[in-house]
Coordinates of C-alpha atoms and ligand atoms in Angstrom, one line a residue:
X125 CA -18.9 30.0 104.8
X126 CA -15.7 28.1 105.4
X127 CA -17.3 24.5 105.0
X128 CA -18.7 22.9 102.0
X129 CA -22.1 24.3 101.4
X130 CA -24.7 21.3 102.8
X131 CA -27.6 22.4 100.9
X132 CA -28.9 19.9 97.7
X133 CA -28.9 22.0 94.5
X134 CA -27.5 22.0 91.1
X135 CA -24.4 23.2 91.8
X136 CA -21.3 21.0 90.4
X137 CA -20.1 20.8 94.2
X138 CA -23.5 20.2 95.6
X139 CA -24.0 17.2 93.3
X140 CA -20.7 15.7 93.8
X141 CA -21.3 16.0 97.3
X142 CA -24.6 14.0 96.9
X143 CA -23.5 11.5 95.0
X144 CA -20.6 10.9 97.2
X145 CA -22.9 10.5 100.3
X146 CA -25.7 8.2 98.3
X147 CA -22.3 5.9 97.2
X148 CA -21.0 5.8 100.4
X149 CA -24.5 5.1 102.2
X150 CA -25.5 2.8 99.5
X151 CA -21.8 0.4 99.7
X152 CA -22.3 0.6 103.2
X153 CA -25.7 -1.1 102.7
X154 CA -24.6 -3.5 100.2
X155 CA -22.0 -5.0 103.0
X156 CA -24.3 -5.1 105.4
X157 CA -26.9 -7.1 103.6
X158 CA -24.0 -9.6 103.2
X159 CA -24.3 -10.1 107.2
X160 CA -25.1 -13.7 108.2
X161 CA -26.6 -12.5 111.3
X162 CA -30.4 -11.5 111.6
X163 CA -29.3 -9.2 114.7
X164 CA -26.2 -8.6 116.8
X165 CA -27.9 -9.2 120.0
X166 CA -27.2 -6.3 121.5
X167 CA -29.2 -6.1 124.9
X168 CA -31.6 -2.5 125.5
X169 CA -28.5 -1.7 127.9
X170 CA -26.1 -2.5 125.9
X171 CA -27.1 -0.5 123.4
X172 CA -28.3 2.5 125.8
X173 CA -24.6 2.7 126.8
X174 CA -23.2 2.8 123.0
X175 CA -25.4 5.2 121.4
X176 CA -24.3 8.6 123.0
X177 CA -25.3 12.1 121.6
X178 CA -22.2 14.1 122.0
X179 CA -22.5 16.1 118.8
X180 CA -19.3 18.4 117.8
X181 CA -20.1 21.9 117.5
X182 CA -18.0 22.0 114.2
X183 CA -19.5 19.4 112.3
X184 CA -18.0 16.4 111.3
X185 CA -18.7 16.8 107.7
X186 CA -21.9 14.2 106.0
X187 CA -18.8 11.5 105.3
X188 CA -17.9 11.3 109.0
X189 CA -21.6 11.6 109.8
X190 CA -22.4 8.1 107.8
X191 CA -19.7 6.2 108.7
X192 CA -20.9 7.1 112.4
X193 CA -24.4 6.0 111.5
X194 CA -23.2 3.2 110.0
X195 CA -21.3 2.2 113.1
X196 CA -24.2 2.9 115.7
X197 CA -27.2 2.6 113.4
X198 CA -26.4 0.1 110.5
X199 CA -24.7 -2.4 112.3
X200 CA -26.9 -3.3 115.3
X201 CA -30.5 -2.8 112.9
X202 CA -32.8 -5.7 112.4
X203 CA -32.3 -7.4 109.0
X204 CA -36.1 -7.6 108.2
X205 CA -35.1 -9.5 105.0
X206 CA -33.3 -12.4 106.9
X207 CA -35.3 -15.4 106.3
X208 CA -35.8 -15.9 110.0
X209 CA -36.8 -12.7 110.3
X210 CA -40.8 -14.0 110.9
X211 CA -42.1 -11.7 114.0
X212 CA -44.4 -9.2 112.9
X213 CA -46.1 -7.7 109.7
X214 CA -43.3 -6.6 108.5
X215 CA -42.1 -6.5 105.4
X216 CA -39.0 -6.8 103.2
X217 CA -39.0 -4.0 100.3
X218 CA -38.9 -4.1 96.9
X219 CA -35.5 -3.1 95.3
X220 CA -37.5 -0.8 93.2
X221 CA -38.8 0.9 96.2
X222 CA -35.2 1.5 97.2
X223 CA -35.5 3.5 93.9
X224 CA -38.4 5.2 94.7
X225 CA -37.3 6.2 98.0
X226 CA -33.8 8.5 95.9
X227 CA -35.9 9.7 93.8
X228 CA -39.0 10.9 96.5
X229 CA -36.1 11.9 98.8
X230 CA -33.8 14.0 96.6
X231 CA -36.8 15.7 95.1
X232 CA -39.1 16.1 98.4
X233 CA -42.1 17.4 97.1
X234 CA -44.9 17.3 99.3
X235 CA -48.2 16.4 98.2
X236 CA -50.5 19.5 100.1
X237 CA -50.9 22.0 97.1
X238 CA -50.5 20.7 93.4
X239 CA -47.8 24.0 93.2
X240 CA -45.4 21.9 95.2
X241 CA -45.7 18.5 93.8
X242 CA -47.5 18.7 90.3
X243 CA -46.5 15.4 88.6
X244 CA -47.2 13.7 92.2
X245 CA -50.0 14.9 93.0
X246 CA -51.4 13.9 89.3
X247 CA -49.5 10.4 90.1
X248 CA -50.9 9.9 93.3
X249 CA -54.6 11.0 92.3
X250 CA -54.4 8.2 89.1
X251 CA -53.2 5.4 91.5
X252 CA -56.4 6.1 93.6
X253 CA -58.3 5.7 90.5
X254 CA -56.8 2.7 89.6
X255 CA -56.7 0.9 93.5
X256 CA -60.6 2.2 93.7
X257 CA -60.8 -0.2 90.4
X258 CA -59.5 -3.1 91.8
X259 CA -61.7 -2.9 94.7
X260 CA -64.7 -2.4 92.5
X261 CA -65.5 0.7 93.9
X262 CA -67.0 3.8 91.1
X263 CA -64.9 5.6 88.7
X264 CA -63.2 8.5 90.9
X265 CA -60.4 9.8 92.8
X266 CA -62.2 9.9 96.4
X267 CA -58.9 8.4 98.5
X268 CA -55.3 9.3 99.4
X269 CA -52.4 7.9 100.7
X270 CA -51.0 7.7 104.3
X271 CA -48.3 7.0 106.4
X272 CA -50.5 3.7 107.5
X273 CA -53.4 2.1 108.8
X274 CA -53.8 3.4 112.2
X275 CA -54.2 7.2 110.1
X276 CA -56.2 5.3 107.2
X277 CA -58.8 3.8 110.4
X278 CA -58.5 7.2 111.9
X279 CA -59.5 8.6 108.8
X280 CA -62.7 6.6 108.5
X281 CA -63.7 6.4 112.0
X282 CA -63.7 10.3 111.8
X283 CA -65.6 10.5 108.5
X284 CA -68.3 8.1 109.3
X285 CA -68.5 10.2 113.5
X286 CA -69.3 13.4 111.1
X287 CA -71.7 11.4 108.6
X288 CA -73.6 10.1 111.7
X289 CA -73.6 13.7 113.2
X290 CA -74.7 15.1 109.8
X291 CA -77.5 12.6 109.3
X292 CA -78.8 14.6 112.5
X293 CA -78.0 18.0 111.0
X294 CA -75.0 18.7 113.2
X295 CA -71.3 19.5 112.1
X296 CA -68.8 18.1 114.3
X297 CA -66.3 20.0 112.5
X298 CA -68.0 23.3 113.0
X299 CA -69.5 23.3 116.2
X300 CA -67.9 20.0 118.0
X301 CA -69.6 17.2 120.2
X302 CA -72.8 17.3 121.7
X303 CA -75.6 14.8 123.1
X304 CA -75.1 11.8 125.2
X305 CA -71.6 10.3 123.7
X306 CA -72.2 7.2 125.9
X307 CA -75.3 6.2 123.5
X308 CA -72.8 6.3 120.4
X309 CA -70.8 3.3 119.9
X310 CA -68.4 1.4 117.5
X311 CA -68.4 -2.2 116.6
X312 CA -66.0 -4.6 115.2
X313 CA -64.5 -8.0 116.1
X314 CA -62.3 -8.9 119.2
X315 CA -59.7 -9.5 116.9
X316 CA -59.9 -5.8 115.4
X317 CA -56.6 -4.3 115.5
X318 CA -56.2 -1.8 118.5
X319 CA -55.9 1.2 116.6
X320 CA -59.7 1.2 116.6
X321 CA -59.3 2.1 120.1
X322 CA -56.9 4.7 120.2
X323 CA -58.8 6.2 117.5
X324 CA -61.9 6.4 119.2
X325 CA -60.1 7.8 122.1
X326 CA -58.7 10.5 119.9
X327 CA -61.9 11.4 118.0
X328 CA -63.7 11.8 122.0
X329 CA -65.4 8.9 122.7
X330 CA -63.1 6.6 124.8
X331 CA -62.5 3.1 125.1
X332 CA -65.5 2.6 126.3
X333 CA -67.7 3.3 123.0
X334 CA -66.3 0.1 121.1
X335 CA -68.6 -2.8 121.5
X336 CA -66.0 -6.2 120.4
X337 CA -68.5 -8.4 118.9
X338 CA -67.1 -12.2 119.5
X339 CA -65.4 -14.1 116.8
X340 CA -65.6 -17.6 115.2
X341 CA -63.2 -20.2 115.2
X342 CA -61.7 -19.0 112.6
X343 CA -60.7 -15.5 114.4
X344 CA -63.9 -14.3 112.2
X345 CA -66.7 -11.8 113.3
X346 CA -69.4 -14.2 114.3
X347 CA -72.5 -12.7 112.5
X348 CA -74.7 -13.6 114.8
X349 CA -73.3 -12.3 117.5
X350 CA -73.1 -9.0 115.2
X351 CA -77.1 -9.3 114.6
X352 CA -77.2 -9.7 118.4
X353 CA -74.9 -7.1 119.3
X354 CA -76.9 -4.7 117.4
X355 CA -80.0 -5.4 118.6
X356 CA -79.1 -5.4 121.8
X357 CA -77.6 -1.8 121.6
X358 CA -81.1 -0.4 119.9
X359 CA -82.9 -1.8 122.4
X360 CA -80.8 -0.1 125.2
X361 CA -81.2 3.1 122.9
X362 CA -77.5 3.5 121.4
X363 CA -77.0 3.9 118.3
X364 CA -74.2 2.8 116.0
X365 CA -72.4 5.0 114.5
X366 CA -69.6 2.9 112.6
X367 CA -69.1 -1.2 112.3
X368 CA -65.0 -1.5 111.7
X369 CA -64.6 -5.4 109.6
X370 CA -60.9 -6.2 109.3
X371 CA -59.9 -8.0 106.5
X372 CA -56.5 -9.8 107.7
X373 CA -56.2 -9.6 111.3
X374 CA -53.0 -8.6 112.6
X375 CA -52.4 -12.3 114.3
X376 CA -54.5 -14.7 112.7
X377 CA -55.3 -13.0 109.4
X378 CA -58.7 -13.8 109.4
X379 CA -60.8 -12.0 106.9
X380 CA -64.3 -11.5 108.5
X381 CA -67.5 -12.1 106.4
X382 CA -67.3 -8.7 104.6
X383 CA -70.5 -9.3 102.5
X384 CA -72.8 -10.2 105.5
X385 CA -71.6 -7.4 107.4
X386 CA -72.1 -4.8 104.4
X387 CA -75.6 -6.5 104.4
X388 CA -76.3 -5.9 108.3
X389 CA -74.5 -2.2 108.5
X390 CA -77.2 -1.1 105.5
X391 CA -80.2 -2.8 106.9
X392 CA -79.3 -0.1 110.2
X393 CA -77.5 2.8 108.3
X394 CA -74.3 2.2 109.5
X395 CA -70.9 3.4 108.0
X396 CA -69.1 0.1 107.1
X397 CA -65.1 0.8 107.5
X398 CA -62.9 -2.2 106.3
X399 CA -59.5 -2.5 108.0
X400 CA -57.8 -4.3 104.7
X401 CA -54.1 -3.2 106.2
X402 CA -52.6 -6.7 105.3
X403 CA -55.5 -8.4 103.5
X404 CA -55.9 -5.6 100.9
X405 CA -52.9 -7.2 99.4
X406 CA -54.8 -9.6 98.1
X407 CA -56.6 -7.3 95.7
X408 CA -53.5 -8.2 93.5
X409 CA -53.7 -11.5 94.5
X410 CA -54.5 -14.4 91.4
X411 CA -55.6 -17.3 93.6
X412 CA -57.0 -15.2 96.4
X413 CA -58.7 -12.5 95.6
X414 CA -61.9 -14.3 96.1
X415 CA -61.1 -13.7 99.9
X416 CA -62.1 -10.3 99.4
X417 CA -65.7 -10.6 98.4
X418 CA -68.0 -7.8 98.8
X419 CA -65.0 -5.3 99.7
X420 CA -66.4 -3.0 97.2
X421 CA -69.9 -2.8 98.6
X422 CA -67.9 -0.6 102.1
X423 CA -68.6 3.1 102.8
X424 CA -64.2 3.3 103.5
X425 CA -61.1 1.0 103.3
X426 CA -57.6 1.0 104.8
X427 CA -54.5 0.0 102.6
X428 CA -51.2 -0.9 103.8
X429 CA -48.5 -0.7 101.2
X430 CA -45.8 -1.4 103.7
X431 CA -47.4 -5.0 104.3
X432 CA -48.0 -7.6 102.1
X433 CA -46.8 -4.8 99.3
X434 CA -43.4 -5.0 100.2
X435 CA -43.0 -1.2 99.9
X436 CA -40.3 0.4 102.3
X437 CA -42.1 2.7 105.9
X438 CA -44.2 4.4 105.3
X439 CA -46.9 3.9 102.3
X440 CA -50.9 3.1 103.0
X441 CA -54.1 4.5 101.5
X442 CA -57.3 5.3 102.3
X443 CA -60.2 5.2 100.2
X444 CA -63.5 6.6 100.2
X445 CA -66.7 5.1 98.4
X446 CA -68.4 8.3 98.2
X447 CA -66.6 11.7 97.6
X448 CA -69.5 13.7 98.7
X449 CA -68.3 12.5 102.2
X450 CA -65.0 14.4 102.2
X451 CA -67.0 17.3 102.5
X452 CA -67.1 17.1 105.7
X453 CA -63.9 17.5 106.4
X454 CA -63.2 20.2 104.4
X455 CA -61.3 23.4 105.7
X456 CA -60.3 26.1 102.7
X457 CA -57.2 28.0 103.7
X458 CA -56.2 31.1 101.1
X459 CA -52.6 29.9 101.3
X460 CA -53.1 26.0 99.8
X461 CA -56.5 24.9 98.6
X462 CA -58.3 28.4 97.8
X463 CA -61.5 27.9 95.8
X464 CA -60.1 30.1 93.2
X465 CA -57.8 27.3 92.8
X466 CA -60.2 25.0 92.9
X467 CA -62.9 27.0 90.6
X468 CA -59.8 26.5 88.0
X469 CA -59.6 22.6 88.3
X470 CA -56.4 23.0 90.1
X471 CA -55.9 19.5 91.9
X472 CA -55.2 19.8 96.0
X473 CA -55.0 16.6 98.0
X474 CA -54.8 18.4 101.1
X475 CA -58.2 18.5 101.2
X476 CA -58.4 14.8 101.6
X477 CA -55.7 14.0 104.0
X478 CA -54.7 14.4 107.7
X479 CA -51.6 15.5 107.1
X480 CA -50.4 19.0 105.4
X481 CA -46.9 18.5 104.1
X482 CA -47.0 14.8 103.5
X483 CA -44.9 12.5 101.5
X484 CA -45.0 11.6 98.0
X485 CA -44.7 7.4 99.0
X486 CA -47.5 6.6 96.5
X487 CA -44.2 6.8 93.6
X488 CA -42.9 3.8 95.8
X489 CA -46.2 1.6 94.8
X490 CA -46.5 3.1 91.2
X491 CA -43.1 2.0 90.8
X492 CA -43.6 -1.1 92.2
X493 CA -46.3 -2.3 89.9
X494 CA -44.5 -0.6 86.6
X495 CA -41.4 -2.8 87.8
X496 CA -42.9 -6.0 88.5
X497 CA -45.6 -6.0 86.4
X498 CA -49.1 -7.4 88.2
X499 CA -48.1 -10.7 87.8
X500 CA -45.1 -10.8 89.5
X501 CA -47.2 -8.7 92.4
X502 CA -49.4 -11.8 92.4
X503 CA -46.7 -14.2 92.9
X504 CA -44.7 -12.6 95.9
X505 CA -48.1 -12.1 97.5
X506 CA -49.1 -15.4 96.7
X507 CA -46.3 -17.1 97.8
X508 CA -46.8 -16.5 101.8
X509 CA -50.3 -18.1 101.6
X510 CA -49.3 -21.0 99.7
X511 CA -45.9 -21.3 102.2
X512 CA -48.3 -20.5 105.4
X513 CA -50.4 -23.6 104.2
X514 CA -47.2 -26.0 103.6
X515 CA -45.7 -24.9 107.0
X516 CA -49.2 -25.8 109.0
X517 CA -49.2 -29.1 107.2
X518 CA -45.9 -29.5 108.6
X519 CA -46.0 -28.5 112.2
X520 CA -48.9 -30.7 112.6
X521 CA -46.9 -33.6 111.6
X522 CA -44.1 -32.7 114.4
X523 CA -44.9 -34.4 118.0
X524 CA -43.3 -30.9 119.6
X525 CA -45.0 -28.9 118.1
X526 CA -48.5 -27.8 118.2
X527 CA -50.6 -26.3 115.4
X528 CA -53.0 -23.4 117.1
X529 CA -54.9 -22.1 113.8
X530 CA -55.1 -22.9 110.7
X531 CA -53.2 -20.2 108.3
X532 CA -55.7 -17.8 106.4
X533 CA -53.1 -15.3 105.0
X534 CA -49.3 -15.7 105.7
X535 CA -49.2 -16.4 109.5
X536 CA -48.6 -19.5 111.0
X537 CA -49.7 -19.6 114.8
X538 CA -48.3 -22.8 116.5
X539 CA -46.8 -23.1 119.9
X540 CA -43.9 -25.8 121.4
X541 CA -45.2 -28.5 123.4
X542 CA -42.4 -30.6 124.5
X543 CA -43.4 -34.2 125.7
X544 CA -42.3 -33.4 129.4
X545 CA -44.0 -30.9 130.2
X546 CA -47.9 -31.1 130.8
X547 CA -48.8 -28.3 133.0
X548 CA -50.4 -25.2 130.5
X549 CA -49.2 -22.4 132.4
X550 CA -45.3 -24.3 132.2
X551 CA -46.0 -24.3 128.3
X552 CA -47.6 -21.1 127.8
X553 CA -43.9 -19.2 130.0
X554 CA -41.8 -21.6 127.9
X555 CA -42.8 -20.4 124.7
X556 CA -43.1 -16.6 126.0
X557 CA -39.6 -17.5 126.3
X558 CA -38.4 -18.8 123.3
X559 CA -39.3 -16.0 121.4
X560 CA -36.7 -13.9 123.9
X561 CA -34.2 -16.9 123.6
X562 CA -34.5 -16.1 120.1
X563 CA -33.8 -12.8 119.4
X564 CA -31.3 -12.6 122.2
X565 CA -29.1 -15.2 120.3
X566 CA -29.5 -13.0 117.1
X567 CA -30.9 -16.1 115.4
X568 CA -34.5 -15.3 114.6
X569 CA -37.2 -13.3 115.9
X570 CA -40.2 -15.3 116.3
X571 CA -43.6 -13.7 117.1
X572 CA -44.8 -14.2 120.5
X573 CA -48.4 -13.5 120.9
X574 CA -51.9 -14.4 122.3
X575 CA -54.9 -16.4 120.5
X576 CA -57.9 -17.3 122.3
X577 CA -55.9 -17.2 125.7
X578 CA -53.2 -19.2 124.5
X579 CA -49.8 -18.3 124.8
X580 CA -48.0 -19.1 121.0
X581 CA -46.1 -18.4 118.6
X582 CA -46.8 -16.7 115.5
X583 CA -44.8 -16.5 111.8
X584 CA -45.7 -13.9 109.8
X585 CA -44.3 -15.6 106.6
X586 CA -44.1 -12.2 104.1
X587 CA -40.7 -13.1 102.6
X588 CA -41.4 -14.0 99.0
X589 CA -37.7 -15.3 99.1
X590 CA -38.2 -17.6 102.2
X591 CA -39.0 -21.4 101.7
X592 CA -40.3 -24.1 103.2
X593 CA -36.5 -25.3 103.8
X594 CA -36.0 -21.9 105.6
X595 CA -38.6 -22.2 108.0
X596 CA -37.8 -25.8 109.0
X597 CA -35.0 -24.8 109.7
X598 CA -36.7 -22.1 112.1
X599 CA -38.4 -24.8 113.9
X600 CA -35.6 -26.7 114.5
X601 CA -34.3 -24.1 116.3
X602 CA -37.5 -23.2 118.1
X603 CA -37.4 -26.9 119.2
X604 CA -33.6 -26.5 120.6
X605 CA -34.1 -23.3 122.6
X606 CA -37.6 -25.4 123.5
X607 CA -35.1 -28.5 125.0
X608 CA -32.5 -26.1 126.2
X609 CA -34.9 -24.2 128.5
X610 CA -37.3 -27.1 129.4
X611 CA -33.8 -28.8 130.7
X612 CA -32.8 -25.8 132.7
Ligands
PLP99 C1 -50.5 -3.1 110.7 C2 -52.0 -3.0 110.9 C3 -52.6 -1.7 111.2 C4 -51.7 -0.5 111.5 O1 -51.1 0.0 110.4 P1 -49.8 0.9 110.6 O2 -49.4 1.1 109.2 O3 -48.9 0.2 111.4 O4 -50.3 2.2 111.2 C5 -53.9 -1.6 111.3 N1 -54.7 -2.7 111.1 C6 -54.2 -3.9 110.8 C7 -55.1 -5.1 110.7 C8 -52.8 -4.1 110.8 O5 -52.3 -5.3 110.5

C-alpha cells in the first residue's frame, strides 16, 4: 500500500493518525461554537449549488477530508445550542455525551450478541433495570434502547398487534395476518404524534385503523370521549387492539390522564402504550415528576434520550412491563442468540430489539447521569418548565403578542397579533411567515406550527443555558420581522 494504512488499530501510526484527526475535528468544533450566528442563511439552492460530490479517485487523505467537511458541512450546520435556537424538540447535548460518543465510536461494538459488546451489553441491560425503577415498573431487564421513538412506538404497537393476535391463539409472527383487519383499530389522542400512523401502516393496517379520540383544552385525551370512542367501536363490533397515551405532545406537551386511561384500557383488555418521548424526561424531574402518575401501571413505554435528556442523535428506549411478551417476537438464529447460548445465561439483546447491529448510545445516558449526578439531571430538565411558565406570563403581558396555550412542559405556543391587522387568515400567513423571515436572516428558528386550527408559533424552550433575557430578546425580534412584513 503506498498510502497510510486508514484502518483504526493499535498500531503507533494508526493511533497517531487518530489522534490527529479527533484534534483537528475537535479544534475545528471548538471555533465553530464561537460563531455568533445561529445559521449562515444559506438558501436550499444555495446550498444545492455548493455541496458537489466530485470525489478524487486518489484520496485526499482524512486531513483534507475534514477540513472539506468542515468547509461544506460545519460551517453552514444549525447551531442547536444557540439560545435562539427554539424550533423543534431538539436538543443541545451534554458535553459528557461528546465523551461518550469517542468512546462508543472508536470502540464500535454493537449490541446484537454479548460476544461483540460484553461490557455494553451488561451496561445497557443494568440501565434498563434502573429506568424500569424510576418508572415503577417490576424488578427486570424487559426493555432496550433505540435509535428513537418512532422505533420505541413501533416496537409497542407491534408487540401489543401480536398480544391481541395471541389472546386468539394466532401468531402473527409465524403465520401473518388474518380476519377482517378493518374490525381492529388503534386509539389515541388527536394530538398523538404521527409516528402512530406510519407505524400502523407498516405493521398492515393503514391509516385508516387509528381512531383519534378528541382532546381537552389542555391538548389532553378527553376521557370521555375515550369511554365513548370505545363503546362506540364494540358496538360496531371492532375491537381494540392498542390505546397509544402520549405523555408530552410534540406541540403542546400535554401529558394525557395516564391513570384514567390505564383504568379504561384494563376494564376492555387493551394494551396500554405510553408515548413518554419528551415527557419521560420528567422521571428525573424533582418538581415534576408528579406529572407522570400512573406511568408505571402501562403494558409499554417510549423514551427519548435525545430530548429533554440532552443526549447527542440518536439515544431512546423502550420498555416492556412484562417480559413474557417479548416472546413473541422472538426468532433464534444459530449465528447470534442460539439457545445453547442462552441455556448458559449468556446475555443477547438482539432478541429484544429491531435492529441487529445497533449502537451502544445507552453509554451516552449512563454517562450522563454518572457526570451530572441526578440532581443536576433534575435541574437542566427543570429549568425549561419553570422558563416555559415565566415566558407565558410574559407574552401575555405584550399587546402584540398572543398567548395560544398555556405551557405544560417547555413549549411556549403564542402567535403575533399586531394591532393593524384584524383579518385571521392575514394573521395566521403573517406568522407562517415570520418563522421563514427568521431563519432566512440566520437569527433564530422559531417553530411554526398548528394548534386547534390556529396558525402559531411554538418555542421549544430545552436550553438549560437559555434565560428569560434570551428569549425576550427572541420576541423582540419576532415583533420586528412582525412590523417589517405587516408594513410591506
Ligand atoms: C420526537 C417524538 C417522537 C419521535 O421520536 P424520534 O426519536 O424522532 O423517532 C415520538 N413521539 C413524540 C411525542 C415525540 O415528541
Amino acid at each position: 500500500m503506498s498510502k497510510s494504512n486508514p484502518i483504526l488499530a493499535g498500531s503507533a501510526q494508526s493511533i497517531e493518525a487518530y489522534q490527529q484527526a479527533i484534534a483537528q475535528s475537535s479544534e475545528a468544533v471548538a471555533q465553530w461554537l464561537q460563531q455568533p450566528e445561529m445559521y449562515q442563511g444559506k438558501t436550499v439552492a444555495e446550498l444545492r449549488e455548493r455541496i458537489q460530490l466530485d470525489f478524487n479517485p486518489q484520496g485526499l487523505g482524512n486531513q483534507a477530508a475534514i477540513e472539506r467537511a468542515v468547509e461544506y458541512f460545519l460551517q453552514d450546520s444549525l447551531a442547536v445550542h444557540h439560545p435562539q435556537c427554539v424550533a423543534h424538540l431538539h436538543c443541545p447535548s451534554l458535553v459528557v455525551s461528546q465523551a461518550a460518543e469517542v468512546l462508543i465510536n472508536a470502540t464500535n461494538q454493537s449490541m446484537d450478541s454479548w460476544d461483540q459488546s460484553p461490557s455494553a451489553t451488561i451496561i445497557e441491560m443494568k440501565l434498563v433495570e434502573w429506568l424500569r425503577e424510576r418508572v415503577g415498573y417490576q424488578p427486570g431487564d424487559a426493555g432496550v434502547f433505540t435509535s428513537g421513538g418512532t422505533q420505541s412506538n413501533l416496537m409497542g404497537l407491534m408487540l401489543a398487534r401480536d398480544a391481541f393476535f395471541a389472546r386468539q391463539g394466532h401468531s402473527v409472527q409465524q403465520d401473518g395476518l388474518i380476519g377482517d383487519l378493518r374490525k381492529i383499530k388503534v386509539f389515541c389522542s388527536a394530538n398523538a404524534h404521527f409516528s402512530v400512523q406510519k407505524n400502523m401502516a407498516l405493521l398492515g393496517f393503514g391509516y385508516q385503523c387509528v381512531t383519534q379520540v378528541k382532546t381537552d383544552e389542555r391538548a389532553r385525551m378527553d376521557l370521555n370521549d375515550l369511554a365513548e370512542k370505545v363503546a362506540q367501536a364494540h358496538a360496531n363490533g371492532e375491537q381494540i387492539m392498542a390505546i397509544v397515551a402520549t405523555a408530552g405532545t410534540t406541540d403542546a406537551g400535554a401529558i394525557d390522564p395516564l391513570r384514567d386511561i390505564a383504568q379504561i384500557a384494563a376494564q376492555h383488555q387493551i394494551w396500554l402504550h405510553v408515548d413518554a418521548a419528551w415527557g419521560g424526561a420528567l422521571l428525573l424531574s424533582e418538581q415534576y415528576r408528579h406529572y407522570l402518575d400512573g406511568i408505571e401501571l402501562v403494558d409499554s413505554i417510549t423514551l427519548d434520550f435525545h430530548k429533554q435528556f440532552f443526549q447527542t442523535i440518536s439515544c431512546g428506549a423502550f420498555l416492556l412491563k412484562e417480559a413474557r411478551h417479548y416472546e413473541l417476537m422472538r426468532y433464534q438464529a444459530a449465528y447470534l442468540n442460539s439457545e445453547f447460548d442462552e441455556a448458559q445465561g449468556v446475555p443477547n439483546l438482539v432478541s429484544k430489539s429491531l435492529q441487529t447491529t445497533r449502537r451502544f448510545d445507552a453509554l451516552k445516558l449512563w454517562m450522563g447521569l454518572e457526570a451530572l449526578g441526578q440532581q443536576q439531571y433534575a435541574e437542566i430538565i427543570d429549568h425549561g418548565i419553570t422558563l416555559s411558565q415565566q415566558v407565558a406570563e410574559y407574552v401575555n403581558a405584550q399587546p402584540t403578542l398572543e398567548l395560544v396555550m398555556q405551557p405544560q412542559l417547555a413549549s411556549v405556543l403564542f402567535r403575533s397579533r399586531p394591532a393593524q391587522l384584524a383579518d385571521d387568515a392575514a394573521v395566521a400567513l403573517l406568522n407562517q411567515r415570520i418563522g421563514d423571515n427568521l431563519l432566512e436572516s440566520g437569527q433564530a428558528n422559531v417553530g411554526v406550527t398548528e394548534f386547534n386550527g390556529v396558525t402559531c408559533l411554538k418555542l421549544t424552550l430545552l436550553n438549560p443555558t437559555v434565560t428569560l433575557d434570551d428569549v425576550k430578546r427572541l420576541l423582540d425580534l419576532v415583533d420586528s420581522a412582525a412590523q417589517g412584513l405587516a408594513n410591506a
